[in-house]
mmCIF file of C-alpha atoms and ligand atoms in Angstrom:
data_model
loop_
_atom_site.group_PDB
_atom_site.id
_atom_site.type_symbol
_atom_site.label_atom_id
_atom_site.label_comp_id
_atom_site.label_asym_id
_atom_site.label_seq_id
_atom_site.Cartn_x
_atom_site.Cartn_y
_atom_site.Cartn_z
ATOM 1 C CA UNK A 487 0.000 0.000 0.000
ATOM 2 C CA UNK A 488 2.842 2.390 0.836
ATOM 3 C CA UNK A 489 4.543 1.433 -2.420
ATOM 4 C CA UNK A 490 1.377 2.211 -4.384
ATOM 5 C CA UNK A 491 1.051 5.655 -2.793
ATOM 6 C CA UNK A 492 4.716 6.366 -3.526
ATOM 7 C CA UNK A 493 4.314 5.135 -7.123
ATOM 8 C CA UNK A 494 1.327 7.427 -7.651
ATOM 9 C CA UNK A 495 3.336 10.373 -6.302
ATOM 10 C CA UNK A 496 6.260 9.547 -8.616
ATOM 11 C CA UNK A 497 3.942 9.362 -11.602
ATOM 12 C CA UNK A 498 2.190 12.655 -10.947
ATOM 13 C CA UNK A 499 5.371 14.545 -10.141
ATOM 14 C CA UNK A 500 6.875 13.833 -13.550
ATOM 15 C CA UNK A 501 7.167 16.748 -15.991
ATOM 16 C CA UNK A 502 3.944 17.706 -17.806
ATOM 17 C CA UNK A 503 5.460 16.652 -21.147
ATOM 18 C CA UNK A 504 5.713 13.057 -19.963
ATOM 19 C CA UNK A 505 2.155 12.927 -18.617
ATOM 20 C CA UNK A 506 0.830 14.679 -21.718
ATOM 21 C CA UNK A 507 1.543 11.516 -23.705
ATOM 22 C CA UNK A 508 -1.145 9.755 -21.694
ATOM 23 C CA UNK A 509 -3.659 12.606 -21.593
ATOM 24 C CA UNK A 510 -7.083 11.504 -22.782
ATOM 25 C CA UNK A 511 -10.777 11.841 -21.949
ATOM 26 C CA UNK A 512 -11.716 8.783 -23.971
ATOM 27 C CA UNK A 513 -13.264 6.404 -21.433
ATOM 28 C CA UNK A 514 -12.408 3.420 -23.594
ATOM 29 C CA UNK A 515 -8.665 4.011 -23.211
ATOM 30 C CA UNK A 516 -7.339 1.534 -20.649
ATOM 31 C CA UNK A 517 -4.537 3.793 -19.385
ATOM 32 C CA UNK A 518 -4.840 7.542 -19.293
ATOM 33 C CA UNK A 519 -4.118 10.788 -17.488
ATOM 34 C CA UNK A 520 -6.662 13.567 -17.021
ATOM 35 C CA UNK A 521 -7.432 16.483 -14.745
ATOM 36 C CA UNK A 522 -10.578 17.762 -13.099
ATOM 37 C CA UNK A 523 -13.666 15.585 -12.787
ATOM 38 C CA UNK A 524 -13.991 12.453 -14.927
ATOM 39 C CA UNK A 525 -16.262 14.575 -17.078
ATOM 40 C CA UNK A 526 -15.780 18.316 -17.595
ATOM 41 C CA UNK A 527 -19.544 18.839 -17.542
ATOM 42 C CA UNK A 528 -19.537 18.019 -13.830
ATOM 43 C CA UNK A 529 -19.712 21.190 -11.718
ATOM 44 C CA UNK A 530 -18.138 22.516 -9.601
ATOM 45 C CA UNK A 531 -14.894 21.837 -11.376
ATOM 46 C CA UNK A 532 -12.433 19.970 -9.218
ATOM 47 C CA UNK A 533 -8.811 20.526 -8.240
ATOM 48 C CA UNK A 534 -7.363 17.123 -9.024
ATOM 49 C CA UNK A 535 -5.164 15.166 -11.418
ATOM 50 C CA UNK A 536 -5.843 11.489 -12.061
ATOM 51 C CA UNK A 537 -4.128 8.501 -13.644
ATOM 52 C CA UNK A 538 -6.504 5.699 -14.537
ATOM 53 C CA UNK A 539 -5.858 2.000 -15.190
ATOM 54 C CA UNK A 540 -8.719 -0.089 -16.531
ATOM 55 C CA UNK A 541 -8.513 -3.878 -16.110
ATOM 56 C CA UNK A 542 -11.148 -4.761 -18.657
ATOM 57 C CA UNK A 543 -12.624 -8.073 -17.554
ATOM 58 C CA UNK A 544 -9.713 -8.327 -15.149
ATOM 59 C CA UNK A 545 -7.023 -7.858 -17.801
ATOM 60 C CA UNK A 546 -4.691 -4.996 -18.636
ATOM 61 C CA UNK A 547 -1.670 -5.378 -20.921
ATOM 62 C CA UNK A 548 1.280 -4.650 -18.565
ATOM 63 C CA UNK A 549 3.098 -2.996 -21.483
ATOM 64 C CA UNK A 550 0.567 -0.164 -21.354
ATOM 65 C CA UNK A 551 1.402 0.771 -17.764
ATOM 66 C CA UNK A 552 4.195 3.365 -17.423
ATOM 67 C CA UNK A 553 7.346 1.807 -15.915
ATOM 68 C CA UNK A 554 7.371 4.358 -13.132
ATOM 69 C CA UNK A 555 4.503 2.602 -11.342
ATOM 70 C CA UNK A 556 3.882 -0.582 -13.311
ATOM 71 C CA UNK A 557 4.901 -3.073 -10.599
ATOM 72 C CA UNK A 558 2.833 -1.224 -8.044
ATOM 73 C CA UNK A 559 -0.315 -1.173 -10.193
ATOM 74 C CA UNK A 560 -0.162 -4.862 -11.109
ATOM 75 C CA UNK A 561 0.634 -5.942 -7.560
ATOM 76 C CA UNK A 562 -2.012 -3.717 -6.036
ATOM 77 C CA UNK A 563 -4.731 -5.099 -8.281
ATOM 78 C CA UNK A 564 -3.793 -8.705 -7.550
ATOM 79 C CA UNK A 565 -3.848 -8.240 -3.793
ATOM 80 C CA UNK A 566 -6.869 -6.018 -3.585
ATOM 81 C CA UNK A 567 -8.919 -8.413 -5.713
ATOM 82 C CA UNK A 568 -8.395 -11.038 -3.020
ATOM 83 C CA UNK A 569 -9.621 -8.625 -0.369
ATOM 84 C CA UNK A 570 -12.657 -7.721 -2.447
ATOM 85 C CA UNK A 571 -13.528 -11.411 -2.826
ATOM 86 C CA UNK A 572 -13.573 -11.775 0.945
ATOM 87 C CA UNK A 573 -15.690 -8.620 1.206
ATOM 88 C CA UNK A 574 -18.138 -10.009 -1.367
ATOM 89 C CA UNK A 575 -18.518 -13.098 0.811
ATOM 90 C CA UNK A 576 -19.106 -11.039 3.925
ATOM 91 C CA UNK A 577 -21.649 -8.857 2.133
ATOM 92 C CA UNK A 578 -23.409 -11.919 0.649
ATOM 93 C CA UNK A 579 -23.781 -13.411 4.106
ATOM 94 C CA UNK A 580 -24.972 -10.103 5.517
ATOM 95 C CA UNK A 581 -27.684 -10.131 2.859
ATOM 96 C CA UNK A 582 -28.692 -13.672 3.823
ATOM 97 C CA UNK A 583 -27.340 -15.114 0.566
ATOM 98 C CA UNK A 584 -24.887 -17.956 0.154
ATOM 99 C CA UNK A 585 -21.296 -16.734 0.617
ATOM 100 C CA UNK A 586 -20.303 -17.008 -3.035
ATOM 101 C CA UNK A 587 -23.474 -15.321 -4.291
ATOM 102 C CA UNK A 588 -22.204 -11.845 -5.145
ATOM 103 C CA UNK A 589 -19.021 -13.052 -6.788
ATOM 104 C CA UNK A 590 -20.953 -15.696 -8.719
ATOM 105 C CA UNK A 591 -23.457 -13.433 -10.404
ATOM 106 C CA UNK A 592 -20.702 -13.070 -12.965
ATOM 107 C CA UNK A 593 -20.827 -9.366 -13.114
ATOM 108 C CA UNK A 594 -18.044 -8.276 -10.826
ATOM 109 C CA UNK A 595 -15.209 -8.634 -13.217
ATOM 110 C CA UNK A 596 -13.745 -5.340 -14.361
ATOM 111 C CA UNK A 597 -11.548 -3.275 -12.129
ATOM 112 C CA UNK A 598 -10.365 0.295 -12.341
ATOM 113 C CA UNK A 599 -7.534 1.805 -10.329
ATOM 114 C CA UNK A 600 -7.434 5.590 -10.162
ATOM 115 C CA UNK A 601 -4.403 7.329 -8.661
ATOM 116 C CA UNK A 602 -5.604 10.761 -7.559
ATOM 117 C CA UNK A 603 -3.252 13.662 -6.926
ATOM 118 C CA UNK A 604 -4.739 16.758 -5.304
ATOM 119 C CA UNK A 605 -2.189 19.575 -5.662
ATOM 120 C CA UNK A 606 -2.058 22.306 -2.995
ATOM 121 C CA UNK A 607 -4.768 24.825 -3.817
ATOM 122 C CA UNK A 608 -4.149 28.562 -3.254
ATOM 123 C CA UNK A 609 -7.884 29.249 -2.811
ATOM 124 C CA UNK A 610 -9.484 26.071 -1.484
ATOM 125 C CA UNK A 611 -12.789 27.843 -0.869
ATOM 126 C CA UNK A 612 -13.350 28.206 -4.623
ATOM 127 C CA UNK A 613 -13.129 24.559 -5.591
ATOM 128 C CA UNK A 614 -13.442 20.994 -4.341
ATOM 129 C CA UNK A 615 -11.022 18.074 -4.529
ATOM 130 C CA UNK A 616 -13.946 15.829 -5.452
ATOM 131 C CA UNK A 617 -17.516 17.077 -5.338
ATOM 132 C CA UNK A 618 -20.385 15.333 -3.541
ATOM 133 C CA UNK A 619 -21.024 12.030 -5.352
ATOM 134 C CA UNK A 620 -21.675 8.323 -5.124
ATOM 135 C CA UNK A 621 -19.559 5.851 -7.090
ATOM 136 C CA UNK A 622 -21.118 4.097 -10.117
ATOM 137 C CA UNK A 623 -19.451 0.818 -9.070
ATOM 138 C CA UNK A 624 -20.417 -2.281 -7.118
ATOM 139 C CA UNK A 625 -17.754 -1.685 -4.554
ATOM 140 C CA UNK A 626 -14.961 0.827 -4.067
ATOM 141 C CA UNK A 627 -11.857 0.343 -1.927
ATOM 142 C CA UNK A 628 -10.128 3.618 -1.160
ATOM 143 C CA UNK A 629 -6.686 4.216 0.251
ATOM 144 C CA UNK A 630 -5.800 7.765 1.293
ATOM 145 C CA UNK A 631 -2.552 9.257 2.554
ATOM 146 C CA UNK A 632 -2.398 11.197 5.826
ATOM 147 C CA UNK A 633 -3.503 14.624 4.511
ATOM 148 C CA UNK A 634 -7.225 14.326 5.242
ATOM 149 C CA UNK A 635 -10.052 16.104 3.419
ATOM 150 C CA UNK A 636 -12.321 13.119 2.691
ATOM 151 C CA UNK A 637 -15.843 13.277 4.117
ATOM 152 C CA UNK A 638 -18.763 10.850 4.036
ATOM 153 C CA UNK A 639 -22.439 11.666 4.473
ATOM 154 C CA UNK A 640 -23.706 9.833 7.543
ATOM 155 C CA UNK A 641 -27.257 10.368 8.820
ATOM 156 C CA UNK A 642 -27.418 13.606 6.838
ATOM 157 C CA UNK A 643 -24.215 15.001 8.318
ATOM 158 C CA UNK A 644 -20.840 15.260 6.657
ATOM 159 C CA UNK A 645 -18.264 13.479 8.788
ATOM 160 C CA UNK A 646 -14.501 13.464 8.353
ATOM 161 C CA UNK A 647 -12.996 10.157 7.296
ATOM 162 C CA UNK A 648 -9.855 10.500 9.371
ATOM 163 C CA UNK A 649 -6.745 9.064 7.719
ATOM 164 C CA UNK A 650 -5.500 5.845 9.290
ATOM 165 C CA UNK A 651 -2.256 4.234 8.166
ATOM 166 C CA UNK A 652 -2.818 0.900 6.410
ATOM 167 C CA UNK A 653 -6.602 1.274 6.265
ATOM 168 C CA UNK A 654 -8.798 0.684 3.235
ATOM 169 C CA UNK A 655 -12.140 2.467 3.159
ATOM 170 C CA UNK A 656 -14.959 0.317 1.792
ATOM 171 C CA UNK A 657 -17.571 2.241 -0.172
ATOM 172 C CA UNK A 658 -20.774 0.667 -1.463
ATOM 173 C CA UNK A 659 -21.465 1.792 -5.041
ATOM 174 C CA UNK A 660 -24.663 2.512 -7.010
ATOM 175 C CA UNK A 661 -24.767 -0.909 -8.682
ATOM 176 C CA UNK A 662 -24.727 -2.656 -5.323
ATOM 177 C CA UNK A 663 -27.605 -0.480 -4.150
ATOM 178 C CA UNK A 664 -29.532 -1.234 -7.336
ATOM 179 C CA UNK A 665 -29.159 -5.017 -7.210
ATOM 180 C CA UNK A 666 -29.863 -5.173 -3.459
ATOM 181 C CA UNK A 667 -32.974 -2.967 -3.746
ATOM 182 C CA UNK A 668 -31.609 -0.431 -1.231
ATOM 183 C CA UNK A 669 -30.555 -3.063 1.341
ATOM 184 C CA UNK A 670 -26.995 -1.829 0.843
ATOM 185 C CA UNK A 671 -26.826 1.863 0.030
ATOM 186 C CA UNK A 672 -24.173 3.668 -1.927
ATOM 187 C CA UNK A 673 -22.301 6.122 0.255
ATOM 188 C CA UNK A 674 -22.089 9.833 -0.590
ATOM 189 C CA UNK A 675 -18.632 11.290 -0.205
ATOM 190 C CA UNK A 676 -16.574 14.313 -1.191
ATOM 191 C CA UNK A 677 -13.047 15.684 -0.807
ATOM 192 C CA UNK A 678 -12.026 19.206 0.158
ATOM 193 C CA UNK A 679 -9.037 20.789 -1.472
ATOM 194 C CA UNK A 680 -6.402 22.109 0.888
ATOM 195 C CA UNK A 681 -3.828 24.865 0.879
ATOM 196 C CA UNK A 682 -1.296 22.295 1.983
ATOM 197 C CA UNK A 683 -0.615 19.337 -0.245
ATOM 198 C CA UNK A 684 -0.391 17.310 -2.285
ATOM 199 C CA UNK A 685 -2.950 14.756 -1.117
ATOM 200 C CA UNK A 686 -2.785 11.337 -2.755
ATOM 201 C CA UNK A 687 -5.426 8.630 -2.866
ATOM 202 C CA UNK A 688 -5.692 5.285 -4.640
ATOM 203 C CA UNK A 689 -9.196 4.259 -5.589
ATOM 204 C CA UNK A 690 -10.046 0.735 -6.678
ATOM 205 C CA UNK A 691 -13.449 0.268 -8.316
ATOM 206 C CA UNK A 692 -15.205 -3.012 -9.003
ATOM 207 C CA UNK A 693 -17.469 -2.773 -12.070
ATOM 208 C CA UNK A 694 -19.615 -5.186 -14.050
ATOM 209 C CA UNK A 695 -17.728 -6.952 -16.779
ATOM 210 C CA UNK A 696 -17.474 -4.971 -20.011
ATOM 211 C CA UNK A 697 -18.732 -7.955 -21.988
ATOM 212 C CA UNK A 698 -21.921 -7.615 -20.027
ATOM 213 C CA UNK A 699 -22.224 -3.897 -20.700
ATOM 214 C CA UNK A 700 -25.291 -4.681 -22.702
ATOM 215 C CA UNK A 701 -26.647 -7.076 -20.126
ATOM 216 C CA UNK A 702 -29.185 -5.585 -17.787
ATOM 217 C CA UNK A 703 -28.615 -5.670 -14.057
ATOM 218 C CA UNK A 704 -31.577 -5.581 -11.727
ATOM 219 C CA UNK A 705 -32.721 -6.638 -8.296
ATOM 220 C CA UNK A 706 -31.383 -9.941 -6.905
ATOM 221 C CA UNK A 707 -34.475 -12.134 -7.027
ATOM 222 C CA UNK A 708 -33.651 -13.801 -3.700
ATOM 223 C CA UNK A 709 -33.887 -10.412 -2.008
ATOM 224 C CA UNK A 710 -37.243 -9.461 -3.412
ATOM 225 C CA UNK A 711 -39.525 -11.265 -0.911
ATOM 226 C CA UNK A 712 -42.581 -9.907 -2.664
ATOM 227 C CA UNK A 713 -41.347 -6.304 -2.546
ATOM 228 C CA UNK A 714 -41.412 -4.409 -5.812
ATOM 229 C CA UNK A 715 -38.079 -3.538 -7.407
ATOM 230 C CA UNK A 716 -37.243 0.091 -6.612
ATOM 231 C CA UNK A 717 -35.102 0.560 -9.716
ATOM 232 C CA UNK A 718 -35.478 -0.555 -13.276
ATOM 233 C CA UNK A 719 -32.760 -2.691 -14.780
ATOM 234 C CA UNK A 720 -29.775 -0.961 -16.327
ATOM 235 C CA UNK A 721 -26.243 -1.632 -17.485
ATOM 236 C CA UNK A 722 -22.850 -0.017 -16.945
ATOM 237 C CA UNK A 723 -22.892 1.807 -20.240
ATOM 238 C CA UNK A 724 -26.217 3.465 -19.495
ATOM 239 C CA UNK A 725 -25.291 4.356 -15.915
ATOM 240 C CA UNK A 726 -22.054 5.976 -17.042
ATOM 241 C CA UNK A 727 -23.788 7.850 -19.844
ATOM 242 C CA UNK A 728 -26.254 9.260 -17.300
ATOM 243 C CA UNK A 729 -23.321 10.546 -15.260
ATOM 244 C CA UNK A 730 -21.520 11.947 -18.291
ATOM 245 C CA UNK A 731 -24.580 13.913 -19.351
ATOM 246 C CA UNK A 732 -25.961 15.147 -16.057
ATOM 247 C CA UNK A 733 -23.278 14.505 -13.452
ATOM 248 C CA UNK A 734 -23.588 12.245 -10.412
ATOM 249 C CA UNK A 735 -25.540 14.723 -8.272
ATOM 250 C CA UNK A 736 -27.962 14.783 -6.637
ATOM 251 C CA UNK A 737 -28.398 11.073 -7.239
ATOM 252 C CA UNK A 738 -27.720 9.005 -10.317
ATOM 253 C CA UNK A 739 -29.805 6.112 -9.052
ATOM 254 C CA UNK A 740 -32.916 8.202 -8.509
ATOM 255 C CA UNK A 741 -33.169 8.499 -12.276
ATOM 256 C CA UNK A 742 -33.560 4.731 -12.507
ATOM 257 C CA UNK A 743 -36.518 4.556 -10.124
ATOM 258 C CA UNK A 744 -39.453 2.501 -11.399
HETATM 259 C C1 LIG B 1669 -13.459 8.895 -6.281
HETATM 260 C C2 LIG B 1669 -13.323 9.455 -4.913
HETATM 261 C C3 LIG B 1669 -11.969 10.224 -3.103
HETATM 262 C C4 LIG B 1669 -10.546 10.404 -2.766
HETATM 263 O O1 LIG B 1669 -12.459 8.951 -7.036
HETATM 264 O O2 LIG B 1669 -14.546 8.384 -6.619
HETATM 265 O O3 LIG B 1669 -14.311 9.489 -4.235
HETATM 266 O O4 LIG B 1669 -10.215 10.315 -1.571
HETATM 267 N N1 LIG B 1669 -12.138 9.859 -4.470
HETATM 268 O O5 LIG B 1669 -9.738 10.629 -3.660
HETATM 269 NI NI1 LIG B 1670 -15.895 8.341 -5.089
#
């Protein structure tokens, strides 16, 4: 985990000319560098640089990863996938399903690692590091350095997520909320920018497999117990398009209500 944070710092502190090679806003590109929000239509604009690594259906050609952090990215994904498997079992059991249920619905197969770099901001009051949002994933595992600034919405109050060395923060994403019919709810979070920095975070997202982009995901039948499905079925492509067009706030999922 320390190595991954250090690798992300090394990458982002390279000269602009080097990072420029990787600059792209094309979501289909498996490795890319960009600044601001994932989409420039999202307001307020955010004070952040990101490097993104997309393991499409679990695979990313190692040749595409810049040498400066290639070992860290590959190693991090391998290890964190094991942790996420255990978490899927725990969550399945918590939902009253058999332990391998969530990992066996064959949809949790693509992973994305985003290395975020929040430079010091001369006027932090005018921008955010990351604006109020939920993640369009099944599950997100977040590692932050010791700078602070991350907040989560808990019982309608923003609370600081205090940095803790060696900790991973588990965030339920929109897809998990959709398939569990609100039994597990995606967590709202945001990041303040700070005058002191940089702040570095490594975000690992678990998404449905790309091959299933056209497959519709809906409520887990075993959880229905005669209750109507709150959301209509959707797929990753549609969910992401929603976010691209209108941003993640106030709630992406609310637009999928039946
Ligand atoms: C995200 C996110 C928070 C952070 O990238 O979705 O919430 O601490 N990042 O960088
Ligand atoms: Ni997030």
